[in-house]
CSV table of C-alpha atoms in Angstrom, one decimal:
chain,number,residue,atom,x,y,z
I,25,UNK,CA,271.0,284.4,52.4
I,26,UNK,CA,272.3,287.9,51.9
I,27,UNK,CA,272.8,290.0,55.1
I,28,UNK,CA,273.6,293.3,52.5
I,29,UNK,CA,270.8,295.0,53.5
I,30,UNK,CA,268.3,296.7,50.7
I,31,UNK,CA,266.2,299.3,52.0
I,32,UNK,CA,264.9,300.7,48.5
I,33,UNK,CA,264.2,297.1,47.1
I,34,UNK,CA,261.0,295.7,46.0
I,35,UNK,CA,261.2,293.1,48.8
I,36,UNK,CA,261.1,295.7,51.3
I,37,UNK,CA,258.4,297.6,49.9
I,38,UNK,CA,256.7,293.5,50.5
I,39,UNK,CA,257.5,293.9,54.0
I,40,UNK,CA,255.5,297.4,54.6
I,41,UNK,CA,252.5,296.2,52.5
I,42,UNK,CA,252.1,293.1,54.3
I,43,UNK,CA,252.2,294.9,57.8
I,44,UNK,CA,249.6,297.2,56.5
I,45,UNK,CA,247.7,294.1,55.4
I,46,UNK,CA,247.7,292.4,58.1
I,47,UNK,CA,246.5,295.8,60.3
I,48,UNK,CA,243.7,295.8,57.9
I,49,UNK,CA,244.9,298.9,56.2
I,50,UNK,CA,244.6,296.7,53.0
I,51,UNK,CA,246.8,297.8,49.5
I,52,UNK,CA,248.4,301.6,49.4
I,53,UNK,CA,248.3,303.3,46.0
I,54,UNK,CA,250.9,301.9,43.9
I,55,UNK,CA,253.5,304.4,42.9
I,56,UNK,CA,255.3,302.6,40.2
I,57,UNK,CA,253.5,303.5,36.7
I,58,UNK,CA,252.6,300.7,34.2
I,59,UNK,CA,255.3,300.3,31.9
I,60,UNK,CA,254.2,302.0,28.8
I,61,UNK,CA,256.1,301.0,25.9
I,62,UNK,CA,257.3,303.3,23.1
I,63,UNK,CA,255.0,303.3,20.1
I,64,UNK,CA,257.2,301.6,17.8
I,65,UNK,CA,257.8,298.5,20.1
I,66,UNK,CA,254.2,297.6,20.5
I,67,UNK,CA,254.6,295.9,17.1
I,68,UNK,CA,257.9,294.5,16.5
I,69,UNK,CA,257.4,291.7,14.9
I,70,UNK,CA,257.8,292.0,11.6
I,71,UNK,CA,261.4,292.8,12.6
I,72,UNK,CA,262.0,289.1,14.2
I,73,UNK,CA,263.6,286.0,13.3
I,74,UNK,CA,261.8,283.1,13.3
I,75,UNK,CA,263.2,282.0,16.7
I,76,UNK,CA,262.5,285.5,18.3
I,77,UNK,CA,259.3,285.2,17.0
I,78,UNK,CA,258.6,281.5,18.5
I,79,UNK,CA,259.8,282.5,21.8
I,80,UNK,CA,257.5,285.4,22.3
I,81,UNK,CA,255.3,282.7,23.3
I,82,UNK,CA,257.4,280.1,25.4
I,83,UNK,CA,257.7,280.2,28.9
I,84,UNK,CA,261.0,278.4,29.9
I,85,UNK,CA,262.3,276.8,33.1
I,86,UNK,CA,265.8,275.3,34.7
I,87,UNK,CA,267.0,273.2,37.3
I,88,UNK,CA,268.7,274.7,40.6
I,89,UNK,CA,269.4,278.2,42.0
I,90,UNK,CA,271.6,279.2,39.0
I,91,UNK,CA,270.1,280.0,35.8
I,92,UNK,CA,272.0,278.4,33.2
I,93,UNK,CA,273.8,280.2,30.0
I,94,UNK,CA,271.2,278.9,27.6
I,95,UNK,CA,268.4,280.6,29.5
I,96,UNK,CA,270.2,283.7,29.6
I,97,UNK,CA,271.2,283.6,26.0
I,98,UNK,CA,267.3,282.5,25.2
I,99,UNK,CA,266.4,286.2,27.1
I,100,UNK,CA,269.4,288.4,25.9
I,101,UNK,CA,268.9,287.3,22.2
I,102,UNK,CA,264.8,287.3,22.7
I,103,UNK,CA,263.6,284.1,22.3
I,104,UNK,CA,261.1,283.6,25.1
I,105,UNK,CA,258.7,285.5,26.4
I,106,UNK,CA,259.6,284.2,30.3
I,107,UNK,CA,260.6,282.1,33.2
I,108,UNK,CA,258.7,279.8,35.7
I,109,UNK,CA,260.2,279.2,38.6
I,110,UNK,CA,260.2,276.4,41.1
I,111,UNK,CA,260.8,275.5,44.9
I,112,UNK,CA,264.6,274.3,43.9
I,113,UNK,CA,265.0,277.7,42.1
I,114,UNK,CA,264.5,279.5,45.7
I,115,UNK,CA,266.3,280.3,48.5
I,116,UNK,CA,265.2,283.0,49.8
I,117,UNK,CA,263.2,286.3,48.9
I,118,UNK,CA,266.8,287.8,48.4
I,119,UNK,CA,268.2,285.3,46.5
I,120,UNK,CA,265.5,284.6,44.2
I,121,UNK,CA,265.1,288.6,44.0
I,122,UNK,CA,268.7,288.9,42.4
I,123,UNK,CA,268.0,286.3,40.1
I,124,UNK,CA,265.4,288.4,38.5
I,125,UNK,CA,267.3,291.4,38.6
I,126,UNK,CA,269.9,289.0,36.8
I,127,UNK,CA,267.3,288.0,33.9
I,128,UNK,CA,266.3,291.7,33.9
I,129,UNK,CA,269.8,292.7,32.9
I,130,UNK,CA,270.0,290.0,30.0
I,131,UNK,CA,266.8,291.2,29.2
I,132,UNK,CA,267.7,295.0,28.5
I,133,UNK,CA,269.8,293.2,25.9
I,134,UNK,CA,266.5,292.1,23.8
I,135,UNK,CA,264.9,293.2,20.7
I,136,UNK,CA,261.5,292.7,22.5
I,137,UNK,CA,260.9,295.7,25.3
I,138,UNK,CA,258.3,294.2,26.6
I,139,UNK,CA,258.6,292.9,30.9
I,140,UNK,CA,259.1,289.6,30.8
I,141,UNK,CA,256.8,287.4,32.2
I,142,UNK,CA,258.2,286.2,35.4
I,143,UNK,CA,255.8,283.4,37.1
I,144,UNK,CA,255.4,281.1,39.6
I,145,UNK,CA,252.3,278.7,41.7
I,146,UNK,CA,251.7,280.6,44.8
I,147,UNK,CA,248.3,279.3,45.2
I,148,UNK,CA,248.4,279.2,49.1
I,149,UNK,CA,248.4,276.3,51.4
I,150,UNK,CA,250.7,273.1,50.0
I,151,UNK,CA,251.2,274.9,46.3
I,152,UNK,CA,253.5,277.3,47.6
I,153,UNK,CA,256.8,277.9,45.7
I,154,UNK,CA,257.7,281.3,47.4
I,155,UNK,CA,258.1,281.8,51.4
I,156,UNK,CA,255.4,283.5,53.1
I,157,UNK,CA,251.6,284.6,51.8
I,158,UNK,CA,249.4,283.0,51.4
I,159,UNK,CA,249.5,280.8,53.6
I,160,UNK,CA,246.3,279.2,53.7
I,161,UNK,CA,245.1,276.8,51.4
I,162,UNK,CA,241.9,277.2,49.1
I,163,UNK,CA,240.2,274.8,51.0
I,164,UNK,CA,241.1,277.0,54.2
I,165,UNK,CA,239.7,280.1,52.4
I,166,UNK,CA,236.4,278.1,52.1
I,167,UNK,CA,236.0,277.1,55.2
I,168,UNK,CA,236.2,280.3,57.2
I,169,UNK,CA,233.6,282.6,58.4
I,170,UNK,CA,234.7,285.1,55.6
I,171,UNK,CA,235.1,283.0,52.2
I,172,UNK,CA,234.9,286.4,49.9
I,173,UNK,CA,237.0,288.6,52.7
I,174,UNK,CA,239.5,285.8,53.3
I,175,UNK,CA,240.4,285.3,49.6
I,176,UNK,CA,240.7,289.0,49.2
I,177,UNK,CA,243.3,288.8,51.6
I,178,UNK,CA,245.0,286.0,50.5
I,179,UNK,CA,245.3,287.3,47.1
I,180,UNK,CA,246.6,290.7,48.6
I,181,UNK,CA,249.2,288.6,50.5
I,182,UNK,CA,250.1,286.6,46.8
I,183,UNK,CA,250.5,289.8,44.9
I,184,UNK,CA,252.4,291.6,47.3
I,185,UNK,CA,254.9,288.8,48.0
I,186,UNK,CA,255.4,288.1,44.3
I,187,UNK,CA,255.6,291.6,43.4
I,188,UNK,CA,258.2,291.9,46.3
I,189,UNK,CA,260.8,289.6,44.8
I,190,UNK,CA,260.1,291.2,40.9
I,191,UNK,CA,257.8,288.3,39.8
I,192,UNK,CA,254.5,289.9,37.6
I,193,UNK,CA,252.4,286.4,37.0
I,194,UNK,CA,250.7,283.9,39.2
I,195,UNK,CA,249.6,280.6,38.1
I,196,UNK,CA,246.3,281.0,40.5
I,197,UNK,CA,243.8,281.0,41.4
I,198,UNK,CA,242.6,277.3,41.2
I,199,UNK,CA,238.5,277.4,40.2
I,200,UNK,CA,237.8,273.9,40.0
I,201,UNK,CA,234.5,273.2,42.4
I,202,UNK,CA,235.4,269.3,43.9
I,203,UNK,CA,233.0,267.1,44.3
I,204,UNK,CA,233.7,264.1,47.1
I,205,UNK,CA,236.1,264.8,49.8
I,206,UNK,CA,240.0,263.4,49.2
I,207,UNK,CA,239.3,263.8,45.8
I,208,UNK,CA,242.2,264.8,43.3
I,209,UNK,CA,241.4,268.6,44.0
I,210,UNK,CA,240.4,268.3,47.3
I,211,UNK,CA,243.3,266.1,48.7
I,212,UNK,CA,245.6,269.1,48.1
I,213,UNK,CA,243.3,271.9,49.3
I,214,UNK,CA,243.3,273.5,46.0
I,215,UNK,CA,239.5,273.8,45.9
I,216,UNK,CA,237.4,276.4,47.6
I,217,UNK,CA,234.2,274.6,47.6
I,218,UNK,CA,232.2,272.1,46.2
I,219,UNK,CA,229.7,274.9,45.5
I,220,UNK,CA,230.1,276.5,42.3
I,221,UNK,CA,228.8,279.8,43.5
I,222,UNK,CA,231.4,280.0,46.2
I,223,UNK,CA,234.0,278.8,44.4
I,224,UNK,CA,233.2,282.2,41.7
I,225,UNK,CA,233.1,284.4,44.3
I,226,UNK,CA,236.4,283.4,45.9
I,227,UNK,CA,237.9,283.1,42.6
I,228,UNK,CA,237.1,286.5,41.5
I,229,UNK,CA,238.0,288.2,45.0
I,230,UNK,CA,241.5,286.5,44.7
I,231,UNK,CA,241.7,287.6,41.0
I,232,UNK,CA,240.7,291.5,41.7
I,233,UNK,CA,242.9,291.6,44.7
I,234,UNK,CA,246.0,290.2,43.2
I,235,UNK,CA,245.7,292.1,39.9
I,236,UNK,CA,245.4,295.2,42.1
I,237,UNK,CA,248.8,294.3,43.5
I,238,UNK,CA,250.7,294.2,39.9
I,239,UNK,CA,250.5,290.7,39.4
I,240,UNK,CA,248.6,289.1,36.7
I,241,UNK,CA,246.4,286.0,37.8
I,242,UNK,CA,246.2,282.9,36.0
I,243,UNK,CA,242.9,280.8,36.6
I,244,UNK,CA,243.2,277.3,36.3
I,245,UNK,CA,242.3,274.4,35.0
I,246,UNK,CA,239.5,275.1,32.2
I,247,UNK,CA,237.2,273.6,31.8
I,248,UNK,CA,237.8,272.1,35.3
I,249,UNK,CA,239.4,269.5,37.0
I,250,UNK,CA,236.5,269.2,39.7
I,251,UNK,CA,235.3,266.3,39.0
I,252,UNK,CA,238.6,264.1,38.9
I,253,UNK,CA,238.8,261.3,41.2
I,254,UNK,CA,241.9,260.9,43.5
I,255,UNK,CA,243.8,259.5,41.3
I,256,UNK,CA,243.0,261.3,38.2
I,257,UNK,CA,246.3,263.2,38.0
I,258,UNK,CA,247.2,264.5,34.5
I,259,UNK,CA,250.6,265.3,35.4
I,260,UNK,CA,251.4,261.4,35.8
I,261,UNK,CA,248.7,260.0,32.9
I,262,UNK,CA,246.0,260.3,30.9
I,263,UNK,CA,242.7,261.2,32.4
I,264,UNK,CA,239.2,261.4,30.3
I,265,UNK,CA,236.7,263.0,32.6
I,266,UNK,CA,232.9,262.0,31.5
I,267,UNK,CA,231.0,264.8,32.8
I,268,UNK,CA,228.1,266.2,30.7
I,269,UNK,CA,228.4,269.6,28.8
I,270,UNK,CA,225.4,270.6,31.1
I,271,UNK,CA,227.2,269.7,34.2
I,272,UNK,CA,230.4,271.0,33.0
I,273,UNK,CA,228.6,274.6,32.0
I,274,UNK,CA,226.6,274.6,34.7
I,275,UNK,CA,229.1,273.9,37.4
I,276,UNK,CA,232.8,273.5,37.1
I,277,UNK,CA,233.0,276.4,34.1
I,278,UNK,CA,230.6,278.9,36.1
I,279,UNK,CA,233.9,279.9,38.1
I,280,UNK,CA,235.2,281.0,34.8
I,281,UNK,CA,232.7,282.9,34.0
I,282,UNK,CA,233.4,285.2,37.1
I,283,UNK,CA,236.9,285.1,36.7
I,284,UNK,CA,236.5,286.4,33.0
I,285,UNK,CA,234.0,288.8,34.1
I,286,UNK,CA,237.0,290.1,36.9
I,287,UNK,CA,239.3,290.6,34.4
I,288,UNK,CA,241.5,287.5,35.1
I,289,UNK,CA,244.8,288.4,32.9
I,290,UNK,CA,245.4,284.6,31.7
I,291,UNK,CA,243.1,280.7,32.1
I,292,UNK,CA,245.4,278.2,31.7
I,293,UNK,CA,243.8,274.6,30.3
I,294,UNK,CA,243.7,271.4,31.4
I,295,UNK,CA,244.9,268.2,30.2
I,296,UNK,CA,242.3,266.3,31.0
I,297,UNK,CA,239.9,265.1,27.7
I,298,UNK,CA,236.1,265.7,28.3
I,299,UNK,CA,234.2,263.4,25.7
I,300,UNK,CA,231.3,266.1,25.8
I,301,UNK,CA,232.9,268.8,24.5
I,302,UNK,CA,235.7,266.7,22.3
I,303,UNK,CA,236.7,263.4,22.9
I,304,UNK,CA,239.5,263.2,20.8
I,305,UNK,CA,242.3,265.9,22.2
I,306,UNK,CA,242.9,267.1,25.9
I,307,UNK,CA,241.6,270.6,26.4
I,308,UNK,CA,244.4,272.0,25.9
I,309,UNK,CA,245.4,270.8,22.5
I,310,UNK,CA,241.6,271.3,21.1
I,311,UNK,CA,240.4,274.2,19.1
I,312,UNK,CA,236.6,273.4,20.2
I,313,UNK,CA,237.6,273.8,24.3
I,314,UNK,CA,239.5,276.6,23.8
I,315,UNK,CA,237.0,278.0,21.6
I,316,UNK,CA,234.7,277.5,24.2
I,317,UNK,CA,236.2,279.7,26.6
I,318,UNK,CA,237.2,282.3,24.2
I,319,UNK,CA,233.1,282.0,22.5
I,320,UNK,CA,230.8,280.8,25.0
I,321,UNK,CA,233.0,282.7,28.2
I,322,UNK,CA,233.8,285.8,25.9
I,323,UNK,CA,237.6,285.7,27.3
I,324,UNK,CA,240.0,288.2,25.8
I,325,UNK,CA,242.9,287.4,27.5
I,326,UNK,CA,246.3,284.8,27.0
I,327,UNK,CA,245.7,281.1,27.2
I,328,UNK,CA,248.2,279.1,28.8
I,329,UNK,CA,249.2,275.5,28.9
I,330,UNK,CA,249.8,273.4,31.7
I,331,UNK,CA,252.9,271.6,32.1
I,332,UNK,CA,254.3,270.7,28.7
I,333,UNK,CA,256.0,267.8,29.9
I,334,UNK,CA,253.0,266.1,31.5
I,335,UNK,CA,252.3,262.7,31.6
I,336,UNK,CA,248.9,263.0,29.8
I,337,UNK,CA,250.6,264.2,27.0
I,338,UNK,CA,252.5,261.0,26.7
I,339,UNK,CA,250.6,259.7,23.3
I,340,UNK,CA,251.4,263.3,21.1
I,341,UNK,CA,255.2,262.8,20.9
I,342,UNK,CA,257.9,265.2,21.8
I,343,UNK,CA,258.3,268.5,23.4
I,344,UNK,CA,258.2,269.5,19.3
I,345,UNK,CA,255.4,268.1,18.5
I,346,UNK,CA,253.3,269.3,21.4
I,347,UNK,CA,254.2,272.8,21.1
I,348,UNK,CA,253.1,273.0,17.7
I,349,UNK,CA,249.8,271.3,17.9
I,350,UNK,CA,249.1,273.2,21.5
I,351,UNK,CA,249.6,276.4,19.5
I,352,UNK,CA,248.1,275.1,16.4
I,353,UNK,CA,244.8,274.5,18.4
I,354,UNK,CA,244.8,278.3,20.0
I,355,UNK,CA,247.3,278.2,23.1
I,356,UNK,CA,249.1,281.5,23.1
I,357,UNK,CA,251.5,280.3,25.9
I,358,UNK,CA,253.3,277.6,26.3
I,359,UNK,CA,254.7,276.4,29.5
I,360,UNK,CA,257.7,274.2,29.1
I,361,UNK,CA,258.0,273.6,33.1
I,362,UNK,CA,260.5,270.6,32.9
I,363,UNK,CA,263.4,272.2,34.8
I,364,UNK,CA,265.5,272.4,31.7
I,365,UNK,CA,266.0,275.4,29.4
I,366,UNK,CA,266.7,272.7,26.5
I,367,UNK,CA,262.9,272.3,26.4
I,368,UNK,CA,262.1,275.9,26.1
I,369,UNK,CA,264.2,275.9,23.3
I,370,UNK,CA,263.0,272.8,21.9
I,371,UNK,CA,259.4,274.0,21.6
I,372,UNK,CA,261.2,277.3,20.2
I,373,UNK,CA,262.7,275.9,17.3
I,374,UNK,CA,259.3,273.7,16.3
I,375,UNK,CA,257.5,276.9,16.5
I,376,UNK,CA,259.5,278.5,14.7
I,377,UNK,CA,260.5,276.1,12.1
I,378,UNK,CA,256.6,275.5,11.6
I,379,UNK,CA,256.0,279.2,11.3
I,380,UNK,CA,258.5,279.6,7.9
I,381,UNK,CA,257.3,276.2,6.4
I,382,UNK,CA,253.5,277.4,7.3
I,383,UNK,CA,252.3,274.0,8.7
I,384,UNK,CA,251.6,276.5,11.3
I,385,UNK,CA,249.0,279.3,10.6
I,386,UNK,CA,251.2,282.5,11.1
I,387,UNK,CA,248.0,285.0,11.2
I,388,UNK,CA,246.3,283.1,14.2
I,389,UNK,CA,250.0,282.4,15.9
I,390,UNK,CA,250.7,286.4,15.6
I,391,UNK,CA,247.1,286.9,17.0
I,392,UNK,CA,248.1,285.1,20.1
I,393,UNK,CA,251.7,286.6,20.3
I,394,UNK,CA,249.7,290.1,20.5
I,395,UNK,CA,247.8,289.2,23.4
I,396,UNK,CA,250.9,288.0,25.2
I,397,UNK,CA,252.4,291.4,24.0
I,398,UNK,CA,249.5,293.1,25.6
I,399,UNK,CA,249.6,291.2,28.4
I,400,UNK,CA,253.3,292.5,29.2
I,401,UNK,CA,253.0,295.9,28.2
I,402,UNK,CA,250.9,296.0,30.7
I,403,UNK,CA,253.2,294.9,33.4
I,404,UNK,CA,255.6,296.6,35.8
């Protein structure tokens, strides 16, 4: 860990907001302006390769505390639109803080002005990647005297701490409502209740608070992964969750609903395949799921993937092929989470390759590239 100290850095601008948090004081005003990009870069693509163009909507990952070359190249040269990071990626607040300042440099090198998007799961509890808030867990949350109150704070504590280290996306809140206890949401504490209601009005006081902090929030996993059984775990398998479309609109996507209404920035998608809304695809590779949330919900915003790499993926064939047909079906990011920059650029090149033969329809893949623009334009 660095002893140099920083007095003027983001991390210690963390510091005081948390102590004012924690006296109550909640959020100051934020003095940093939005980024405002110049008129000419809020439509650069026309003026992109093929690659550059791909990337705008690949999120890419590495293995250790060192970014490698590739992923630096990938930024400097423009072709991604971002970085997740991981527990093995971080140090410290310090350490993990220079990094970004790092891929910040490369990234004044880029044809794209636009922030990058700079992610991570800080969803409180056991899902922590980053030292410090939040520290409890969903199921926490839930389960104190002040649901609405404690996820406020909680998502104060998230934004903050993120914001702190230069990171402008969270990968939370989870919405899915569980159903039986030690279920596969409830064994990790990722659910706030097994009543939809709460679970909305958590969600949303996470969302608003976060968001107020600079950081986008993601909610997570459309159309729900409430009623998986404990070992329905997409990230190991294939998992086909029979709920009814009444059940599933009623319940697990009512969360949604309030999150959209909030102003969540990003819903990322689940895996899982639900019969009563399509039972050939997971939800994340189907056009009628995702245009379920963008028709039925009325969201604006940027659709994410889950993990790329993911075992319930395991019948659509490579990292290639399961870009394409993610973005074919309406996914404007996709999150190649593996811990290796080769995948990022793996998914790149598919994209990009389908884009200039057009097996891939380039006026709904630009659509989606301008809400990811939008999306980080609008971040600091």
């Amino acid at each position: 860990m660095s002893s140099t100290p920083q007095p003027l850095s983001r991390r210690g601008a963390l510091l005081a907001g948390t102590a004012a948090l924690a006296g109550g004081l909640g959020l100051a005003g934020r003095t940093e302006a939005a980024v405002r990009m110049p008129e000419g870069a809020r439509s650069p693509f026309a003026a992109l390769t093929p690659a550059q163009r791909a990337g705008q909507c690949v999120i890419h990952s590495y293995a250790g505390l060192t970014p490698p070359a590739r992923l630096m190249d990938a930024i400097s040269e423009g072709r991604t639109a971002g970085v997740i990071f991981f527990t093995e990626n971080i140090k410290s607040l310090s350490q993990i803080e220079g990094v970004i300042q790092e891929m910040n440099a490369a990234h004044a090198d880029s044809p794209v002005s636009a922030p990058l998007l700079l992610m991570t799961d800080q969803e409180g509890g056991l899902v922590r990647r980053l030292p410090g808030e939040p520290v409890w867990s969903a199921k926490d949350v839930g389960a104190s005297t002040d649901p609405e109150g404690q996820a406020e704070f909680t998502g104060s504590g998230a934004g903050m701490n993120l914001a702190g280290v230069g990171m402008n996306v969270n990968l939370a809140p989870v919405l899915d409502v569980y159903r039986t206890a030690g279920d596969f949401t409830d064994q990790y504490e990722r659910s706030y209740s097994e009543d939809p209601a709460a679970v909305a009005s958590c969600g949303s006081a996470f969302i608003t608070a976060q968001q107020a902090a600079g950081v986008a929030a993601t909610a997570k996993h459309f159309p729900g992964l409430g009623p998986a059984s404990a070992s329905q775990n997409t990230d190991l398998g294939p998992v086909t969750l029979t709920t009814s479309a009444a059940t599933l609109r009623g319940i697990d996507e009512a969360p949604y609903r309030a999150a959209v209404s909030a102003g969540t920035k990003l819903v990322m998608l689940s895996w899982a395949v639900y019969p009563a809304l399509d039972a050939d695809r997971p939800a994340g590779l189907s056009p009628t799921v995702i245009g379920e949330l963008r028709n039925r919900l009325g969201f604006r915003g940027v659709t994410v993937t889950d993990a790329l790499e993911a075992g319930a993926l395991k019948a659509y064939g490579s990292t290639a092929k399961r870009s394409v047909l993610a973005a074919s079906a309406g996914m404007d990011l996709i999150l190649c989470s593996a811990r290796d920059a080769a995948q990022g650029d793996a998914a790149v090149t598919a994209l990009g390759e389908a884009l200039t033969a057009g097996t891939l329809d380039g006026a709904a893949f630009d659509a989606g590239m301008k809400r990811v623009n939008a999306l980080r334009g609008g971040l600091a």
